Amino acid sequence: MNDAELDNYLEAGRVAKQVLHSCAAEIKPGVLMGDIFDMVVEQIESAGAMLSFPPNISLNEVAAHDSPSPVDERTFIEGDLVKLDIGTHIDGYIADTAMTVDLGGDHGKLCEAAQAALEAAINVVMPEVVVSEIGAAVEAAITSYGFKPILNLTGHGVARYDLHHGPSIPNTGMFGSAVLREGNVVAIEPFATTGTGMVHETPRAEIYQVVADGSVRSPTARKIMKRAEVMQGLPFSRRWLNVPKADLALPSLLRQGNMYVYHCLSDTPGSFVAQFEHTIIVSEEGPVVTTR
């Protein structure tokens, strides 16, 4: 990694940290989810960065990938456990960070478990470390609080304009044979849950990604592909499209293999999930946390 690349990673992390904490402070009962989404977008762009994915705003048992629709009228309510997960980039060099806001004050221990797991994981990060060692640290921290890690969600490596580059960073010590190398950049995101420790896809989906150019016949589909170009291959939100009949064209783009869709990922109804996340550069001198 050269100095220019390092500077871009650090600046992306600085902006992500600033925006995450600023917008999380505005998550309160009665506030529209869509207003927080729009606030994240505005603040990232005002700071001179770009989004590396649409803001994820996931409630209660939903662990990841929820995001407001174009006409979303949902508001936060007392008792919600809100995960805010945001991403930035500078010239394609990505930062990914998340925190949980407890609107009822009833889930402090769960949030503490996820935070402790993140710190334990960061302390393990060094070149030549096997990723299962990081997962074991996450699992030990979360279970020590009496909760479960989500076993089928992982952190991930990032690279230029590549949000999920590898290696995957597990939240358990049961698997993961990849080895960290000097200069790797990884996003570590422990999820602590009161539920089963496994998530499943729900029908709801608001986040898409272009995965193949291919031939597109429908004028509406072509407009969607054109709108998505601004993300340079990174995920985009249906909220951003402003394309009439987009809901009719998106399924055809999925069937043709042009698009990938990110469904909401949820534990069992009535459970609660907390998440915290940082982006880390792997270095012989110790982990460089870009989003702290």
mmCIF file of C-alpha atoms in Angstrom:
data_model
loop_
_atom_site.group_PDB
_atom_site.id
_atom_site.type_symbol
_atom_site.label_atom_id
_atom_site.label_comp_id
_atom_site.label_asym_id
_atom_site.label_seq_id
_atom_site.Cartn_x
_atom_site.Cartn_y
_atom_site.Cartn_z
ATOM 1 C CA MET A 1 0.000 0.000 0.000
ATOM 2 C CA ASN A 2 1.511 3.333 -1.043
ATOM 3 C CA ASP A 3 1.125 6.651 0.776
ATOM 4 C CA ALA A 4 -1.656 7.924 -1.496
ATOM 5 C CA GLU A 5 -3.717 4.775 -0.961
ATOM 6 C CA LEU A 6 -3.166 4.957 2.792
ATOM 7 C CA ASP A 7 -4.212 8.609 2.869
ATOM 8 C CA ASN A 8 -7.419 7.793 0.985
ATOM 9 C CA TYR A 9 -8.289 4.929 3.340
ATOM 10 C CA LEU A 10 -7.647 7.161 6.351
ATOM 11 C CA GLU A 11 -9.713 10.044 4.970
ATOM 12 C CA ALA A 12 -12.599 7.732 4.079
ATOM 13 C CA GLY A 13 -12.454 6.404 7.632
ATOM 14 C CA ARG A 14 -12.356 9.882 9.151
ATOM 15 C CA VAL A 15 -15.474 10.928 7.240
ATOM 16 C CA ALA A 16 -17.294 7.685 8.030
ATOM 17 C CA LYS A 17 -16.619 8.028 11.750
ATOM 18 C CA GLN A 18 -17.751 11.647 11.815
ATOM 19 C CA VAL A 19 -20.957 10.998 9.874
ATOM 20 C CA LEU A 20 -21.827 7.819 11.770
ATOM 21 C CA HIS A 21 -21.711 9.497 15.157
ATOM 22 C CA SER A 22 -23.405 12.682 13.937
ATOM 23 C CA CYS A 23 -26.340 10.828 12.371
ATOM 24 C CA ALA A 24 -26.675 8.206 15.111
ATOM 25 C CA ALA A 25 -27.198 11.060 17.572
ATOM 26 C CA GLU A 26 -30.306 12.058 15.581
ATOM 27 C CA ILE A 27 -31.943 8.626 15.831
ATOM 28 C CA LYS A 28 -34.814 9.234 18.247
ATOM 29 C CA PRO A 29 -38.434 8.114 18.655
ATOM 30 C CA GLY A 30 -40.648 9.803 16.071
ATOM 31 C CA VAL A 31 -37.865 10.459 13.555
ATOM 32 C CA LEU A 32 -38.352 9.088 10.040
ATOM 33 C CA MET A 33 -35.900 6.389 8.982
ATOM 34 C CA GLY A 34 -35.765 8.063 5.592
ATOM 35 C CA ASP A 35 -34.616 11.325 7.158
ATOM 36 C CA ILE A 36 -31.641 9.566 8.766
ATOM 37 C CA PHE A 37 -30.836 7.893 5.439
ATOM 38 C CA ASP A 38 -30.902 11.235 3.628
ATOM 39 C CA MET A 39 -28.854 12.870 6.383
ATOM 40 C CA VAL A 40 -26.104 10.261 6.022
ATOM 41 C CA VAL A 41 -25.974 10.784 2.262
ATOM 42 C CA GLU A 42 -25.868 14.581 2.563
ATOM 43 C CA GLN A 43 -23.166 14.617 5.229
ATOM 44 C CA ILE A 44 -20.902 12.162 3.406
ATOM 45 C CA GLU A 45 -21.126 14.124 0.174
ATOM 46 C CA SER A 46 -20.678 17.462 1.971
ATOM 47 C CA ALA A 47 -17.472 16.124 3.514
ATOM 48 C CA GLY A 48 -16.042 15.455 0.060
ATOM 49 C CA ALA A 49 -16.446 11.671 0.100
ATOM 50 C CA MET A 50 -18.729 9.262 -1.746
ATOM 51 C CA LEU A 51 -20.944 6.471 -0.470
ATOM 52 C CA SER A 52 -19.643 2.924 -0.836
ATOM 53 C CA PHE A 53 -23.126 1.511 -0.205
ATOM 54 C CA PRO A 54 -26.554 2.841 0.829
ATOM 55 C CA PRO A 55 -26.977 3.442 4.567
ATOM 56 C CA ASN A 56 -28.315 0.336 6.299
ATOM 57 C CA ILE A 57 -30.841 1.077 9.053
ATOM 58 C CA SER A 58 -31.917 -2.215 10.602
ATOM 59 C CA LEU A 59 -34.293 -2.596 13.545
ATOM 60 C CA ASN A 60 -34.502 -5.107 16.369
ATOM 61 C CA GLU A 61 -34.236 -8.697 15.028
ATOM 62 C CA VAL A 62 -33.153 -7.467 11.578
ATOM 63 C CA ALA A 63 -29.363 -7.646 11.542
ATOM 64 C CA ALA A 64 -28.487 -6.118 8.186
ATOM 65 C CA HIS A 65 -29.471 -4.747 4.782
ATOM 66 C CA ASP A 66 -32.647 -2.887 5.694
ATOM 67 C CA SER A 67 -32.855 0.549 4.117
ATOM 68 C CA PRO A 68 -35.735 2.967 3.504
ATOM 69 C CA SER A 69 -37.799 2.607 0.344
ATOM 70 C CA PRO A 70 -38.551 5.627 -1.879
ATOM 71 C CA VAL A 71 -41.853 6.196 -0.034
ATOM 72 C CA ASP A 72 -40.899 4.873 3.394
ATOM 73 C CA GLU A 73 -42.933 6.352 6.243
ATOM 74 C CA ARG A 74 -41.482 4.247 9.068
ATOM 75 C CA THR A 75 -40.455 6.099 12.203
ATOM 76 C CA PHE A 76 -38.353 4.944 15.120
ATOM 77 C CA ILE A 77 -40.256 4.078 18.279
ATOM 78 C CA GLU A 78 -39.327 3.785 21.928
ATOM 79 C CA GLY A 79 -37.742 0.384 22.506
ATOM 80 C CA ASP A 80 -36.221 0.018 19.031
ATOM 81 C CA LEU A 81 -32.684 -1.309 18.749
ATOM 82 C CA VAL A 82 -31.304 0.457 15.677
ATOM 83 C CA LYS A 83 -28.245 -0.629 13.700
ATOM 84 C CA LEU A 84 -26.782 2.170 11.546
ATOM 85 C CA ASP A 85 -24.194 0.824 9.087
ATOM 86 C CA ILE A 86 -22.603 3.262 6.635
ATOM 87 C CA GLY A 87 -19.852 3.233 4.046
ATOM 88 C CA THR A 88 -17.699 5.881 2.416
ATOM 89 C CA HIS A 89 -14.943 5.960 -0.143
ATOM 90 C CA ILE A 90 -12.318 8.337 -1.443
ATOM 91 C CA ASP A 91 -11.355 7.468 -5.028
ATOM 92 C CA GLY A 92 -12.630 3.935 -4.399
ATOM 93 C CA TYR A 93 -10.769 3.365 -1.113
ATOM 94 C CA ILE A 94 -13.469 2.221 1.287
ATOM 95 C CA ALA A 95 -14.412 2.654 4.941
ATOM 96 C CA ASP A 96 -17.261 0.651 6.481
ATOM 97 C CA THR A 97 -18.469 1.291 10.026
ATOM 98 C CA ALA A 98 -21.529 0.671 12.183
ATOM 99 C CA MET A 99 -22.978 1.210 15.624
ATOM 100 C CA THR A 100 -26.172 0.386 17.491
ATOM 101 C CA VAL A 101 -28.535 2.892 19.108
ATOM 102 C CA ASP A 102 -30.675 1.586 21.979
ATOM 103 C CA LEU A 103 -33.842 3.697 22.059
ATOM 104 C CA GLY A 104 -35.342 1.957 25.045
ATOM 105 C CA GLY A 105 -32.293 1.616 27.240
ATOM 106 C CA ASP A 106 -33.103 -2.070 27.714
ATOM 107 C CA HIS A 107 -30.272 -3.543 25.654
ATOM 108 C CA GLY A 108 -27.144 -2.010 27.133
ATOM 109 C CA LYS A 109 -25.591 -5.390 27.922
ATOM 110 C CA LEU A 110 -26.238 -6.672 24.391
ATOM 111 C CA CYS A 111 -24.618 -3.571 22.889
ATOM 112 C CA GLU A 112 -21.707 -3.892 25.290
ATOM 113 C CA ALA A 113 -21.214 -7.500 24.178
ATOM 114 C CA ALA A 114 -20.946 -6.503 20.507
ATOM 115 C CA GLN A 115 -18.579 -3.628 21.324
ATOM 116 C CA ALA A 116 -16.386 -5.841 23.499
ATOM 117 C CA ALA A 117 -16.274 -8.422 20.718
ATOM 118 C CA LEU A 118 -15.133 -5.793 18.223
ATOM 119 C CA GLU A 119 -12.320 -4.630 20.502
ATOM 120 C CA ALA A 120 -11.267 -8.227 21.186
ATOM 121 C CA ALA A 121 -11.176 -8.901 17.446
ATOM 122 C CA ILE A 122 -9.128 -5.791 16.671
ATOM 123 C CA ASN A 123 -6.564 -6.815 19.282
ATOM 124 C CA VAL A 124 -5.956 -10.062 17.374
ATOM 125 C CA VAL A 125 -5.418 -8.429 13.966
ATOM 126 C CA MET A 126 -1.836 -8.882 12.742
ATOM 127 C CA PRO A 127 -0.174 -10.225 9.599
ATOM 128 C CA GLU A 128 -0.176 -14.051 9.426
ATOM 129 C CA VAL A 129 -3.146 -14.398 11.800
ATOM 130 C CA VAL A 130 -5.699 -17.016 10.715
ATOM 131 C CA VAL A 131 -9.150 -15.432 10.557
ATOM 132 C CA SER A 132 -10.676 -18.167 12.735
ATOM 133 C CA GLU A 133 -8.609 -16.701 15.596
ATOM 134 C CA ILE A 134 -10.446 -13.407 15.133
ATOM 135 C CA GLY A 135 -13.756 -15.255 15.060
ATOM 136 C CA ALA A 136 -12.849 -17.107 18.249
ATOM 137 C CA ALA A 137 -12.169 -13.784 20.001
ATOM 138 C CA VAL A 138 -15.547 -12.444 18.858
ATOM 139 C CA GLU A 139 -17.374 -15.577 19.957
ATOM 140 C CA ALA A 140 -15.693 -15.700 23.367
ATOM 141 C CA ALA A 141 -16.518 -12.062 24.090
ATOM 142 C CA ILE A 142 -20.175 -12.320 23.093
ATOM 143 C CA THR A 143 -20.862 -15.613 24.853
ATOM 144 C CA SER A 144 -19.231 -14.269 28.029
ATOM 145 C CA TYR A 145 -22.160 -11.819 28.213
ATOM 146 C CA GLY A 146 -24.695 -14.607 27.804
ATOM 147 C CA PHE A 147 -25.554 -13.903 24.149
ATOM 148 C CA LYS A 148 -24.839 -15.590 20.820
ATOM 149 C CA PRO A 149 -22.811 -14.374 17.856
ATOM 150 C CA ILE A 150 -24.534 -14.598 14.493
ATOM 151 C CA LEU A 151 -22.717 -17.502 12.901
ATOM 152 C CA ASN A 152 -23.759 -16.980 9.282
ATOM 153 C CA LEU A 153 -22.773 -13.310 9.081
ATOM 154 C CA THR A 154 -19.161 -12.309 8.601
ATOM 155 C CA GLY A 155 -16.940 -9.313 8.265
ATOM 156 C CA HIS A 156 -15.084 -8.921 4.997
ATOM 157 C CA GLY A 157 -12.045 -7.580 3.262
ATOM 158 C CA VAL A 158 -12.315 -4.443 1.157
ATOM 159 C CA ALA A 159 -10.328 -3.229 -1.824
ATOM 160 C CA ARG A 160 -10.612 -0.371 -4.268
ATOM 161 C CA TYR A 161 -14.243 -0.176 -5.449
ATOM 162 C CA ASP A 162 -14.755 -3.663 -3.981
ATOM 163 C CA LEU A 163 -16.861 -3.838 -0.829
ATOM 164 C CA HIS A 164 -16.640 -7.613 -0.315
ATOM 165 C CA HIS A 165 -13.143 -8.544 -1.415
ATOM 166 C CA GLY A 166 -12.128 -11.318 0.952
ATOM 167 C CA PRO A 167 -11.083 -12.682 3.277
ATOM 168 C CA SER A 168 -14.319 -13.217 5.193
ATOM 169 C CA ILE A 169 -13.932 -12.554 8.925
ATOM 170 C CA PRO A 170 -16.142 -14.996 10.875
ATOM 171 C CA ASN A 171 -17.936 -14.291 14.131
ATOM 172 C CA THR A 172 -17.024 -17.751 15.399
ATOM 173 C CA GLY A 173 -13.864 -19.795 15.764
ATOM 174 C CA MET A 174 -15.495 -22.792 14.079
ATOM 175 C CA PHE A 175 -14.348 -21.897 10.564
ATOM 176 C CA GLY A 176 -12.100 -19.603 8.565
ATOM 177 C CA SER A 177 -8.717 -20.725 7.209
ATOM 178 C CA ALA A 178 -7.716 -17.528 5.389
ATOM 179 C CA VAL A 179 -4.612 -15.750 6.661
ATOM 180 C CA LEU A 180 -4.289 -11.973 7.044
ATOM 181 C CA ARG A 181 -1.448 -10.338 5.128
ATOM 182 C CA GLU A 182 0.357 -7.034 5.554
ATOM 183 C CA GLY A 183 -1.680 -4.325 3.829
ATOM 184 C CA ASN A 184 -4.994 -6.180 3.880
ATOM 185 C CA VAL A 185 -7.963 -3.966 4.729
ATOM 186 C CA VAL A 186 -10.782 -5.673 6.616
ATOM 187 C CA ALA A 187 -14.152 -4.637 8.020
ATOM 188 C CA ILE A 188 -14.847 -6.532 11.238
ATOM 189 C CA GLU A 189 -18.482 -6.498 12.377
ATOM 190 C CA PRO A 190 -19.558 -8.616 15.342
ATOM 191 C CA PHE A 191 -23.290 -9.214 15.694
ATOM 192 C CA ALA A 192 -24.579 -10.192 19.144
ATOM 193 C CA THR A 193 -28.098 -11.605 19.373
ATOM 194 C CA THR A 194 -30.692 -12.722 21.881
ATOM 195 C CA GLY A 195 -32.054 -15.051 19.198
ATOM 196 C CA THR A 196 -30.861 -18.221 17.501
ATOM 197 C CA GLY A 197 -27.514 -16.979 16.221
ATOM 198 C CA MET A 198 -28.545 -17.552 12.600
ATOM 199 C CA VAL A 199 -30.126 -15.109 10.165
ATOM 200 C CA HIS A 200 -32.387 -15.776 7.205
ATOM 201 C CA GLU A 201 -33.361 -13.700 4.183
ATOM 202 C CA THR A 202 -36.686 -11.893 4.329
ATOM 203 C CA PRO A 203 -38.695 -10.778 1.272
ATOM 204 C CA ARG A 204 -37.840 -7.115 1.866
ATOM 205 C CA ALA A 205 -35.038 -5.758 -0.340
ATOM 206 C CA GLU A 206 -34.065 -2.165 -1.123
ATOM 207 C CA ILE A 207 -30.364 -2.526 -2.029
ATOM 208 C CA TYR A 208 -29.091 -3.726 -5.410
ATOM 209 C CA GLN A 209 -25.759 -4.044 -7.190
ATOM 210 C CA VAL A 210 -24.818 -4.258 -10.864
ATOM 211 C CA VAL A 211 -22.839 -7.468 -11.380
ATOM 212 C CA ALA A 212 -22.908 -7.780 -15.189
ATOM 213 C CA ASP A 213 -23.417 -5.316 -18.020
ATOM 214 C CA GLY A 214 -25.068 -7.655 -20.517
ATOM 215 C CA SER A 215 -27.614 -6.570 -23.089
ATOM 216 C CA VAL A 216 -30.656 -4.794 -21.688
ATOM 217 C CA ARG A 217 -33.669 -4.263 -23.957
ATOM 218 C CA SER A 218 -36.185 -2.506 -21.744
ATOM 219 C CA PRO A 219 -35.850 1.312 -21.758
ATOM 220 C CA THR A 220 -36.674 1.354 -18.043
ATOM 221 C CA ALA A 221 -34.015 -1.265 -17.312
ATOM 222 C CA ARG A 222 -31.484 0.746 -19.327
ATOM 223 C CA LYS A 223 -32.322 3.829 -17.250
ATOM 224 C CA ILE A 224 -31.747 1.861 -14.043
ATOM 225 C CA MET A 225 -28.382 0.603 -15.293
ATOM 226 C CA LYS A 226 -27.446 4.161 -16.254
ATOM 227 C CA ARG A 227 -28.440 5.527 -12.829
ATOM 228 C CA ALA A 228 -26.409 2.800 -11.133
ATOM 229 C CA GLU A 229 -23.237 3.855 -12.978
ATOM 230 C CA VAL A 230 -22.589 6.615 -10.436
ATOM 231 C CA MET A 231 -21.795 3.909 -7.837
ATOM 232 C CA GLN A 232 -19.079 2.434 -10.087
ATOM 233 C CA GLY A 233 -20.080 -1.133 -9.355
ATOM 234 C CA LEU A 234 -20.846 -0.581 -5.674
ATOM 235 C CA PRO A 235 -24.345 -1.233 -4.224
ATOM 236 C CA PHE A 236 -27.114 1.314 -4.755
ATOM 237 C CA SER A 237 -30.519 2.049 -3.218
ATOM 238 C CA ARG A 238 -33.898 1.760 -4.905
ATOM 239 C CA ARG A 239 -34.578 5.083 -3.147
ATOM 240 C CA TRP A 240 -32.060 6.765 -5.467
ATOM 241 C CA LEU A 241 -33.460 5.563 -8.778
ATOM 242 C CA ASN A 242 -36.329 7.995 -9.419
ATOM 243 C CA VAL A 243 -37.167 5.896 -12.477
ATOM 244 C CA PRO A 244 -40.872 5.311 -13.296
ATOM 245 C CA LYS A 245 -41.777 1.590 -13.355
ATOM 246 C CA ALA A 246 -38.455 0.658 -11.715
ATOM 247 C CA ASP A 247 -40.277 -1.967 -9.650
ATOM 248 C CA LEU A 248 -41.239 -3.752 -12.871
ATOM 249 C CA ALA A 249 -37.775 -3.611 -14.427
ATOM 250 C CA LEU A 250 -35.671 -4.661 -11.432
ATOM 251 C CA PRO A 251 -36.959 -8.275 -11.369
ATOM 252 C CA SER A 252 -36.040 -8.713 -15.038
ATOM 253 C CA LEU A 253 -32.529 -7.392 -14.373
ATOM 254 C CA LEU A 254 -32.208 -9.924 -11.561
ATOM 255 C CA ARG A 255 -33.424 -12.784 -13.775
ATOM 256 C CA GLN A 256 -31.003 -11.805 -16.537
ATOM 257 C CA GLY A 257 -28.088 -11.772 -14.104
ATOM 258 C CA ASN A 258 -27.392 -8.042 -14.434
ATOM 259 C CA MET A 259 -28.187 -7.334 -10.788
ATOM 260 C CA TYR A 260 -27.665 -8.812 -7.353
ATOM 261 C CA VAL A 261 -30.177 -8.020 -4.602
ATOM 262 C CA TYR A 262 -29.448 -7.714 -0.894
ATOM 263 C CA HIS A 263 -32.428 -9.025 1.061
ATOM 264 C CA CYS A 264 -32.861 -8.031 4.690
ATOM 265 C CA LEU A 265 -31.230 -10.543 7.030
ATOM 266 C CA SER A 266 -33.150 -11.320 10.199
ATOM 267 C CA ASP A 267 -32.950 -13.488 13.297
ATOM 268 C CA THR A 268 -36.197 -14.805 14.813
ATOM 269 C CA PRO A 269 -39.104 -12.400 15.443
ATOM 270 C CA GLY A 270 -38.963 -10.906 18.913
ATOM 271 C CA SER A 271 -35.196 -11.222 19.216
ATOM 272 C CA PHE A 272 -32.734 -8.326 19.266
ATOM 273 C CA VAL A 273 -29.436 -7.922 17.420
ATOM 274 C CA ALA A 274 -26.637 -5.432 18.162
ATOM 275 C CA GLN A 275 -23.796 -4.635 15.747
ATOM 276 C CA PHE A 276 -20.603 -2.596 15.880
ATOM 277 C CA GLU A 277 -18.051 -2.351 13.080
ATOM 278 C CA HIS A 278 -14.686 -0.830 12.227
ATOM 279 C CA THR A 279 -12.420 -0.911 9.185
ATOM 280 C CA ILE A 280 -8.838 -1.946 9.916
ATOM 281 C CA ILE A 281 -5.602 -1.911 7.919
ATOM 282 C CA VAL A 282 -3.407 -4.919 8.747
ATOM 283 C CA SER A 283 0.099 -3.784 9.673
ATOM 284 C CA GLU A 284 3.206 -5.206 11.352
ATOM 285 C CA GLU A 285 3.101 -2.160 13.645
ATOM 286 C CA GLY A 286 -0.359 -3.143 14.845
ATOM 287 C CA PRO A 287 -3.916 -2.681 13.557
ATOM 288 C CA VAL A 288 -4.690 0.707 12.007
ATOM 289 C CA VAL A 289 -8.371 1.409 12.693
ATOM 290 C CA THR A 290 -9.423 3.916 10.049
ATOM 291 C CA THR A 291 -12.915 4.519 11.463
ATOM 292 C CA ARG A 292 -12.023 5.145 15.115
#
